[in-house]
Every structure is written in structure tokens, then in C-alpha cells.
Amino acid sequence: MENIKIRDVRTILTAPEGIGLVVVKVETTEPGLYGLGCATFTQRSLAVKSAVDDYMKPFLIGKDPQRIEDIWQSAMVSAYWRNGPVLSNAVSGVDMALWDIKGKLAGLPLYQLLGGKCREAAAVYRHADGRDRQEVLEHVMALREQGYRFIRCQIGGYGGRGHTLHTPEQALPGAYFDPAAYTRSVIRLFEFLRTHLGSELELLHDTHERLAPIDAVRLARDLEPFRLFFLEDVLPPEQIDWFRMLRSQCATPIAMGELFNNPREWLPLIQERLIDYIRVHISQIGGITPARKLAILCEAFGVRTAWHGPGDVSPVGHAANVHLDIASHNFGIQEWCGLSERLQDVFPGCPQVRDGFVYPNDAPGLGIDLDEEQAARYPCENRLPQWTLARLPDGTSVRP
Ligand code: MG
């Protein structure tokens, strides 16, 4: 269609579940034609809002929304400095909205534009946590009862909880954890779960980059007998060179990438086949345009996708994940946190989960909308997150 222009770009911030979500709405000169994109960076949502409203909007007004690739390439370098989370999320919000618009123009759901269905629905994994092993087991069995066959198992949240901590006098406040006690509890947890559940259920675990590199290598090796579907974020992005050693030590499948911003972070891991699942946060790398290319790159190296899907992705972002899942041959698994009724009221057209599979909405584009009146009922509070203030027992500040 000729002569369509972008006429407005704005952010909508909403927190139906207390987690700040950032959605970008791109409106066009065609009456009623607009797109939505996810730009959620919960911990810095106002910075993303400014990046969109103050910088992306003047950059985009008057441009042809159909030129997604050109807009993505030029937007990523328009600030000269690039590959940072705030600006990449801003570009993602716009990029997803442009794909949404393209689908609406074509009258096709996004997965059709990406090549069509490779499968009817995407298998998801859910999270099971608990204060002790028995509680985790009960949670896992309840999810299995609901039809889930892939379950991520944590004990006491990331890094474990409830260990006796030996801390110095006047230790600073923070989210304390003991890496050694955590590691012991994880190994005992999976021993216990396999004993009670057998070998059929697929079990996963997220280390959340909580361990020193050599301890992470040892944990991956010690978990090998329990046949995890994958071990997530066992090392931080700053220590990716350790993946070579980890790979040489064991065959525990490795998932990595939710903190990645820069292609230089994922390229060596894919090229050297050091990971099995790429699980970037799609808005964090700049949206559907780079995610689609990343999935295709991974396919050539036998790496599967497992896009990040926590509560701090908006339902618009979840919809984008699901369209990519459906259309990518090398899809592996989709993280799923469950979308509450409140979220579904704010975002009509959410992807639906049945019997452990998520189904995309077949409406044109991303197939999801945003009820702005409903969204306004749940304003974002600009709170400082406490869980990111992680500390070791001696008081040292560490990665959360
Ligand atoms: Mg994770």
C-alpha cells in the first residue's frame, strides 16, 4: 500500500500484576491502522519511555511503516552508541509494532509472514518453586496434572533461601544467599525429584548466574545424571569463555542469553556449538527483526530457541515469542509464566495455553490489542527493585 506514513508513536505504561510493562503504539495515517510492540525493561521503564517518546518519535514521524528493515537498521545506529538495553528496548517496541502493522496490512497473522506454521502450537515450560523439596515436588505434580510436561524446578527462588548465613558485623542490607548451600540443595532436589517422578517428565533449572565459573561447571557436571532438559544461565555473559570448559566436562544441555544485548555475546557460543538453546529476551535485542535472524543463524548450528518469557515481558512480547515459535523450525521450548485474567482484560487477544501448549491468536499481525482504559487502572510505580541487590554471606555485592 502506497503513501502510508507514521503519524504518532507513544508509550503506554501499565502494571496489572505490579510489574511495570512498557508497550509502544505506532499509529499510521491510515484510519484505524496501528501496531503494538513490547519495550518492557521493568527496572528502567521511564528511561525506555523517554527513549521512545523523546527520541524515537521524532525519528519516525512521516516514515513509511512498511520499511521495517530500513527503520530497524537506521534506528539502531541513530544514537551512534548502540547495543544497550534502554535503546534496544525502545527500538524493539517500534519494530514489533511495525510487524504488527505489516500483518494487519496483509490480513495475515505474523507467523504467516515468517514462513508459516512449522507446528500447531508451542510446548511451554512452567516454573515450580517451593520452600523445600516436598513442596517443589507437589508443585511439579500439580503442573503435570494441568498438562505441562516441561517444568523448571527451583528451591527457595534463585540462589535458594533459608540457609544459615554466616555474615560479618554490620553487613549491609541486601538479598543474601550462600552459593555453596544453594548448590548442595539443587543437587539434592533433582535427586529427590527423579526418585519420585521417574524419568519421563522434562525438568529444567535456572542457576541465574549465581555461581563462580568453576562451581558452575561442577554443578552442570553433577546434574548430568538427572538428565535435565536444560540448565539455564549457568554462567554470566561476562564469563562466556568458560563455556568451552563446561562443554568439555559434561553433556548437560545448556540454555543461555536472557541478558544478552550484543551479537558479539551470542555469536561465539553458537558458532562453536557451546550452547543448546538460545533464550534471549527479544525486546532486549531490538525486537522481531533481529530475533528472526538469530533463530535462522541458530538453525544452521543445531541450536534451538527458548525465548525468554517471564512476567516482565508484556503480553505483546509473549505474542511475538509465540509467532516466532510457531514459524521457526528450530524451536525448542517456550518459557511461560501464565497470563492472569487481569492481564488478559488489559490485553485482549492473548495467546492461549491448553494442555501444555501455547496457541497464537490467528488475527492479523500479532493478534493482540491493548485496552488503554483498562491499562490506565494499573499505573506503574517507580520502585527500586530489591531482588537485584544480591549479596554473598560476607556482604559482597554480586549478580542477582
Ligand atoms: Mg532465567
Coordinates of C-alpha atoms in Angstrom, one line a residue, residues 6-390:
I6 CA 3.7 7.0 10.7
R7 CA 1.8 9.8 12.3
D8 CA 2.3 9.1 16.0
V9 CA 4.4 7.0 18.3
R10 CA 3.9 6.8 22.1
T11 CA 4.4 4.5 25.1
I12 CA 1.8 3.1 27.3
L13 CA 3.0 2.0 30.8
T14 CA 0.8 -0.4 32.8
A15 CA 1.3 -2.8 35.7
P16 CA -1.7 -5.1 36.0
E17 CA 0.3 -7.5 38.1
G18 CA 2.5 -5.0 39.8
I19 CA 5.3 -5.4 37.2
G20 CA 5.8 -2.4 35.1
L21 CA 5.2 -3.1 31.4
V22 CA 6.1 -0.8 28.5
V23 CA 4.2 -1.0 25.3
V24 CA 4.8 1.1 22.2
K25 CA 1.9 2.1 20.0
V26 CA 2.7 3.2 16.4
E27 CA -0.2 4.9 14.7
T28 CA -0.4 5.5 10.9
T29 CA -2.1 7.9 8.6
E30 CA -4.4 5.0 7.5
P31 CA -7.5 5.4 9.7
G32 CA -7.6 2.7 12.4
L33 CA -4.2 1.1 11.4
Y34 CA -1.8 0.9 14.3
G35 CA 0.7 -1.6 15.7
L36 CA 1.8 -2.6 19.2
G37 CA 5.3 -3.6 20.4
C38 CA 6.9 -4.7 23.7
A39 CA 9.6 -2.4 25.0
T40 CA 9.5 -3.7 28.6
F41 CA 12.6 -3.1 30.7
T42 CA 10.9 -3.1 34.1
Q43 CA 13.8 -1.9 36.1
R44 CA 14.3 1.2 33.9
S45 CA 10.9 1.7 32.4
L46 CA 10.9 5.5 32.5
A47 CA 14.3 5.6 30.6
V48 CA 12.7 3.5 27.8
K49 CA 9.6 5.7 27.8
S50 CA 11.9 8.8 27.3
A51 CA 13.9 7.0 24.6
V52 CA 10.7 6.3 22.7
D53 CA 8.7 9.5 23.3
D54 CA 11.6 12.0 23.1
Y55 CA 13.9 10.3 20.6
M56 CA 12.2 7.6 18.5
K57 CA 9.0 9.5 17.9
P58 CA 10.6 12.5 16.1
F59 CA 12.9 10.0 14.2
L60 CA 9.8 8.1 13.0
I61 CA 7.1 10.6 12.2
G62 CA 6.5 10.7 8.5
K63 CA 8.4 7.5 7.7
D64 CA 6.8 4.6 5.8
P65 CA 5.9 1.9 8.4
Q66 CA 6.2 -0.8 5.8
R67 CA 10.0 -0.4 5.6
I68 CA 10.8 -2.4 8.7
E69 CA 14.3 -3.5 7.9
D70 CA 15.4 0.0 6.9
I71 CA 13.8 1.5 10.0
W72 CA 15.4 -1.1 12.3
Q73 CA 18.9 -0.6 10.8
S74 CA 18.7 3.2 10.9
A75 CA 17.1 3.3 14.4
M76 CA 19.8 1.1 15.9
V77 CA 22.5 3.5 14.9
S78 CA 20.6 6.8 15.1
A79 CA 22.1 7.5 18.6
Y80 CA 25.6 6.4 17.3
W81 CA 26.2 4.5 20.6
R82 CA 24.2 1.2 20.5
N83 CA 23.6 -2.3 21.8
G84 CA 22.4 -1.1 25.2
P85 CA 19.3 -2.3 26.9
V86 CA 17.4 1.0 27.0
L87 CA 17.7 1.9 23.4
S88 CA 17.3 -1.7 22.2
N89 CA 14.0 -2.0 24.1
A90 CA 12.8 1.3 22.5
V91 CA 13.7 0.0 19.0
S92 CA 12.0 -3.3 19.8
G93 CA 8.8 -1.5 20.7
V94 CA 8.8 0.1 17.4
D95 CA 10.0 -3.0 15.5
M96 CA 7.2 -5.2 16.8
A97 CA 4.6 -2.6 16.2
L98 CA 5.8 -2.4 12.5
W99 CA 5.5 -6.1 12.1
D100 CA 2.0 -5.9 13.7
I101 CA 1.1 -3.2 11.1
K102 CA 2.5 -5.3 8.2
G103 CA 0.4 -8.3 9.3
K104 CA -2.7 -6.2 9.5
L105 CA -2.0 -4.7 6.0
A106 CA -1.6 -8.2 4.7
G107 CA -4.5 -9.6 6.6
L108 CA -2.3 -12.4 7.9
P109 CA -1.1 -13.5 11.4
L110 CA 2.6 -12.7 11.9
Y111 CA 3.7 -16.4 11.7
Q112 CA 2.4 -16.5 8.1
L113 CA 4.8 -13.6 7.2
L114 CA 7.6 -15.5 8.8
G115 CA 7.1 -18.6 6.6
G116 CA 4.0 -20.2 8.0
K117 CA 3.4 -22.9 10.7
C118 CA 6.1 -25.4 11.5
R119 CA 3.8 -26.7 14.2
E120 CA 0.2 -26.0 15.5
A121 CA 1.3 -24.8 18.9
A122 CA 4.4 -24.3 21.0
A123 CA 5.3 -26.5 24.0
V124 CA 5.8 -24.4 27.1
Y125 CA 7.6 -24.8 30.4
R126 CA 6.3 -23.6 33.7
H127 CA 8.0 -22.7 37.0
A128 CA 7.7 -24.8 40.1
D129 CA 9.2 -23.4 43.3
G130 CA 8.9 -24.3 47.0
R131 CA 10.4 -23.8 50.4
D132 CA 11.6 -27.4 50.5
R133 CA 11.9 -30.5 48.2
Q134 CA 8.5 -31.8 49.1
E135 CA 6.8 -28.5 48.3
V136 CA 8.6 -28.3 44.9
L137 CA 7.5 -31.9 44.2
E138 CA 3.9 -31.1 45.0
H139 CA 4.0 -28.0 42.8
V140 CA 5.5 -30.1 39.9
M141 CA 2.8 -32.7 40.3
A142 CA 0.1 -30.0 40.2
L143 CA 1.5 -28.6 37.0
R144 CA 1.8 -32.1 35.5
E145 CA -1.8 -32.6 36.3
Q146 CA -2.6 -29.5 34.2
G147 CA -0.9 -31.0 31.2
Y148 CA 2.5 -29.4 31.5
R149 CA 5.4 -31.8 30.6
F150 CA 8.3 -29.4 30.9
I151 CA 8.8 -27.9 34.4
R152 CA 11.6 -25.6 35.7
C153 CA 12.3 -26.5 39.3
Q154 CA 13.8 -24.1 41.9
I155 CA 14.1 -24.4 45.6
G156 CA 13.6 -21.2 47.6
G157 CA 13.9 -18.9 44.5
Y158 CA 17.1 -18.0 42.8
G159 CA 20.1 -18.9 44.9
G160 CA 18.0 -20.8 47.4
R161 CA 16.7 -19.4 50.7
G162 CA 16.7 -20.3 54.4
H163 CA 20.3 -21.3 54.7
T164 CA 22.1 -20.4 57.8
L165 CA 24.2 -17.4 56.8
H166 CA 27.5 -16.5 58.5
T167 CA 27.7 -12.8 58.0
P168 CA 30.1 -10.2 59.4
E169 CA 29.0 -7.5 61.9
Q170 CA 27.2 -4.5 60.3
A171 CA 26.7 -6.3 57.0
L172 CA 24.9 -4.1 54.5
P173 CA 21.2 -4.9 53.7
G174 CA 20.6 -7.0 50.6
A175 CA 19.2 -10.2 49.2
Y176 CA 21.7 -12.6 50.7
F177 CA 22.4 -16.1 49.5
D178 CA 25.1 -18.8 50.0
P179 CA 26.3 -20.3 46.7
A180 CA 27.7 -23.4 48.4
A181 CA 24.4 -24.2 50.3
Y182 CA 22.4 -23.4 47.1
T183 CA 24.5 -25.8 45.0
R184 CA 24.1 -28.6 47.6
S185 CA 20.3 -28.0 47.7
V186 CA 19.9 -28.1 44.0
I187 CA 21.7 -31.5 43.6
R188 CA 19.6 -33.0 46.4
L189 CA 16.4 -31.5 44.9
F190 CA 16.9 -33.2 41.5
E191 CA 17.9 -36.5 43.1
F192 CA 14.6 -36.3 45.1
L193 CA 12.5 -35.3 42.1
R194 CA 13.8 -38.0 39.8
T195 CA 13.2 -40.6 42.5
H196 CA 9.6 -39.6 42.9
L197 CA 8.8 -38.6 39.3
G198 CA 10.7 -41.1 37.2
S199 CA 12.5 -40.1 34.0
E200 CA 9.6 -39.1 31.7
L201 CA 8.9 -35.5 32.8
E202 CA 11.3 -32.9 31.4
L203 CA 12.9 -31.0 34.2
L204 CA 14.8 -27.7 33.9
H205 CA 16.7 -25.4 36.3
D206 CA 17.9 -21.8 36.3
T207 CA 21.2 -21.0 38.0
H208 CA 20.6 -17.3 37.4
E209 CA 24.4 -16.8 37.0
R210 CA 24.7 -17.2 40.8
L211 CA 27.9 -19.3 40.9
A212 CA 31.6 -18.7 40.4
P213 CA 32.6 -20.2 37.0
I214 CA 34.3 -23.4 38.2
D215 CA 31.4 -24.0 40.6
A216 CA 29.0 -23.6 37.7
V217 CA 31.0 -26.2 35.7
R218 CA 30.9 -28.6 38.6
L219 CA 27.1 -28.1 39.1
A220 CA 26.4 -28.8 35.4
R221 CA 28.5 -32.0 35.7
D222 CA 26.9 -33.1 39.0
L223 CA 23.4 -32.6 37.5
E224 CA 24.2 -34.7 34.4
P225 CA 22.8 -38.0 35.9
F226 CA 19.4 -36.3 36.4
R227 CA 19.0 -35.6 32.7
L228 CA 17.8 -32.0 32.7
F229 CA 16.0 -30.7 29.6
F230 CA 18.3 -27.7 30.1
L231 CA 20.3 -25.8 32.6
E232 CA 19.7 -22.1 32.3
D233 CA 22.1 -19.2 32.8
V234 CA 24.8 -21.3 34.5
L235 CA 27.3 -18.6 33.6
P236 CA 27.0 -14.8 33.3
P237 CA 27.5 -13.0 30.0
E238 CA 30.8 -11.6 31.4
Q239 CA 32.2 -15.2 31.6
I240 CA 31.2 -16.8 28.3
D241 CA 34.7 -18.0 27.7
W242 CA 34.1 -20.6 30.4
F243 CA 31.5 -22.3 28.2
R244 CA 34.3 -24.1 26.4
M245 CA 35.5 -25.8 29.6
L246 CA 31.9 -26.5 30.7
R247 CA 31.2 -28.2 27.3
S248 CA 34.3 -30.4 27.6
Q249 CA 33.2 -31.6 31.1
C250 CA 29.6 -32.8 30.6
A251 CA 26.6 -33.2 28.3
T252 CA 24.0 -31.3 30.4
P253 CA 22.1 -29.2 27.8
I254 CA 22.8 -25.5 28.2
A255 CA 20.4 -22.6 27.7
M256 CA 21.8 -19.1 27.7
G257 CA 21.2 -15.5 26.7
E258 CA 18.4 -13.7 28.6
L259 CA 20.8 -10.9 29.5
F260 CA 22.4 -10.6 26.0
N261 CA 22.4 -7.2 24.2
N262 CA 25.1 -7.5 21.7
P263 CA 25.6 -10.0 18.8
R264 CA 29.2 -10.5 19.9
E265 CA 27.9 -12.1 23.0
W266 CA 25.9 -14.9 21.2
L267 CA 28.0 -15.4 18.1
P268 CA 30.9 -17.4 19.6
L269 CA 28.5 -19.6 21.6
I270 CA 26.5 -20.5 18.5
Q271 CA 29.4 -20.8 16.1
E272 CA 31.4 -23.1 18.5
R273 CA 28.2 -25.0 19.4
L274 CA 28.8 -24.3 23.1
I275 CA 25.0 -23.9 24.0
D276 CA 21.9 -25.9 23.0
Y277 CA 19.2 -23.2 23.5
I278 CA 19.3 -19.5 22.8
R279 CA 17.0 -17.7 25.1
V280 CA 17.4 -14.0 24.6
H281 CA 14.8 -11.5 25.8
I282 CA 13.5 -10.4 22.4
S283 CA 12.8 -6.8 23.3
Q284 CA 16.3 -6.6 24.8
I285 CA 18.0 -7.3 21.5
G286 CA 15.8 -5.0 19.5
G287 CA 12.6 -6.9 18.5
I288 CA 11.4 -9.4 16.0
T289 CA 13.7 -8.3 13.2
P290 CA 17.0 -9.4 15.0
A291 CA 15.3 -12.4 16.7
R292 CA 14.2 -13.8 13.4
K293 CA 17.8 -13.6 12.1
L294 CA 19.1 -15.0 15.3
A295 CA 16.8 -18.0 15.0
I296 CA 17.9 -18.7 11.5
L297 CA 21.6 -18.4 12.4
C298 CA 21.0 -20.9 15.2
E299 CA 19.3 -23.3 12.9
A300 CA 22.5 -23.7 10.9
F301 CA 24.4 -24.7 14.1
G302 CA 21.8 -27.1 15.6
V303 CA 20.9 -24.6 18.4
R304 CA 17.2 -24.4 19.3
T305 CA 15.2 -21.4 20.5
A306 CA 13.8 -20.9 24.0
W307 CA 12.9 -17.2 24.1
H308 CA 12.8 -15.6 27.5
G309 CA 9.1 -15.4 28.7
P310 CA 8.9 -14.1 32.3
G311 CA 6.4 -11.8 33.9
D312 CA 8.4 -8.8 32.9
V313 CA 7.6 -9.3 29.2
S314 CA 4.3 -7.8 28.2
P315 CA 1.6 -10.0 26.6
V316 CA 2.5 -8.2 23.4
G317 CA 6.0 -9.6 23.8
H318 CA 4.7 -13.0 24.6
A319 CA 2.6 -12.9 21.4
A320 CA 5.8 -12.1 19.4
N321 CA 7.6 -15.0 21.1
V322 CA 4.8 -17.4 20.1
H323 CA 4.6 -16.3 16.5
L324 CA 8.4 -16.9 16.2
D325 CA 8.0 -20.3 18.0
I326 CA 5.3 -21.4 15.5
A327 CA 7.3 -20.4 12.4
S328 CA 10.8 -21.5 13.5
H329 CA 11.9 -25.0 12.5
N330 CA 14.5 -25.0 15.3
F331 CA 12.1 -24.0 18.1
G332 CA 13.0 -25.8 21.3
I333 CA 10.6 -24.7 24.1
Q334 CA 8.8 -21.6 25.3
E335 CA 9.0 -20.2 28.8
W336 CA 5.5 -19.4 30.1
C337 CA 4.7 -17.6 33.2
G338 CA 0.9 -17.7 32.8
L339 CA -1.2 -14.6 31.9
S340 CA -3.7 -13.7 34.6
E341 CA -7.3 -12.7 33.9
R342 CA -6.4 -9.1 34.7
L343 CA -3.6 -9.2 32.0
Q344 CA -6.0 -10.7 29.5
D345 CA -8.5 -7.9 30.2
V346 CA -5.9 -5.2 29.6
F347 CA -4.5 -7.1 26.5
P348 CA -7.4 -8.7 24.6
G349 CA -6.3 -11.5 22.3
C350 CA -3.5 -13.0 24.5
P351 CA -2.1 -16.3 23.2
Q352 CA -3.9 -19.2 25.0
V353 CA -2.4 -22.2 26.7
R354 CA -4.1 -25.6 26.6
D355 CA -2.7 -28.9 27.8
G356 CA 0.9 -27.6 27.9
F357 CA 0.9 -25.9 24.5
V358 CA 0.5 -22.2 23.7
Y359 CA -1.5 -21.3 20.6
P360 CA -1.1 -18.0 18.8
N361 CA -4.1 -15.8 18.1
D362 CA -4.9 -16.0 14.4
A363 CA -6.0 -12.4 14.0
P364 CA -3.8 -10.3 11.6
G365 CA -0.4 -9.1 12.9
L366 CA 0.5 -10.1 16.4
G367 CA -3.2 -10.7 17.1
I368 CA -3.1 -8.8 20.4
D369 CA -4.6 -5.5 21.4
L370 CA -4.3 -3.1 24.4
D371 CA -7.4 -1.6 26.1
E372 CA -6.0 1.7 27.2
E373 CA -8.8 2.5 29.6
Q374 CA -8.1 -0.8 31.4
A375 CA -4.3 -0.2 31.3
A376 CA -4.7 3.2 33.0
R377 CA -6.3 1.4 36.0
Y378 CA -2.9 -0.1 36.8
P379 CA -0.3 2.6 36.9
C380 CA 3.4 1.7 37.2
E381 CA 5.2 2.5 40.4
N382 CA 8.8 3.5 40.0
R383 CA 10.2 1.4 42.8
L384 CA 13.8 0.3 43.3
P385 CA 13.9 -3.5 42.9
Q386 CA 15.2 -5.2 46.0
W387 CA 15.9 -8.7 44.5
T388 CA 18.7 -7.2 42.3
L389 CA 20.7 -6.2 45.4
A390 CA 22.2 -9.7 45.8

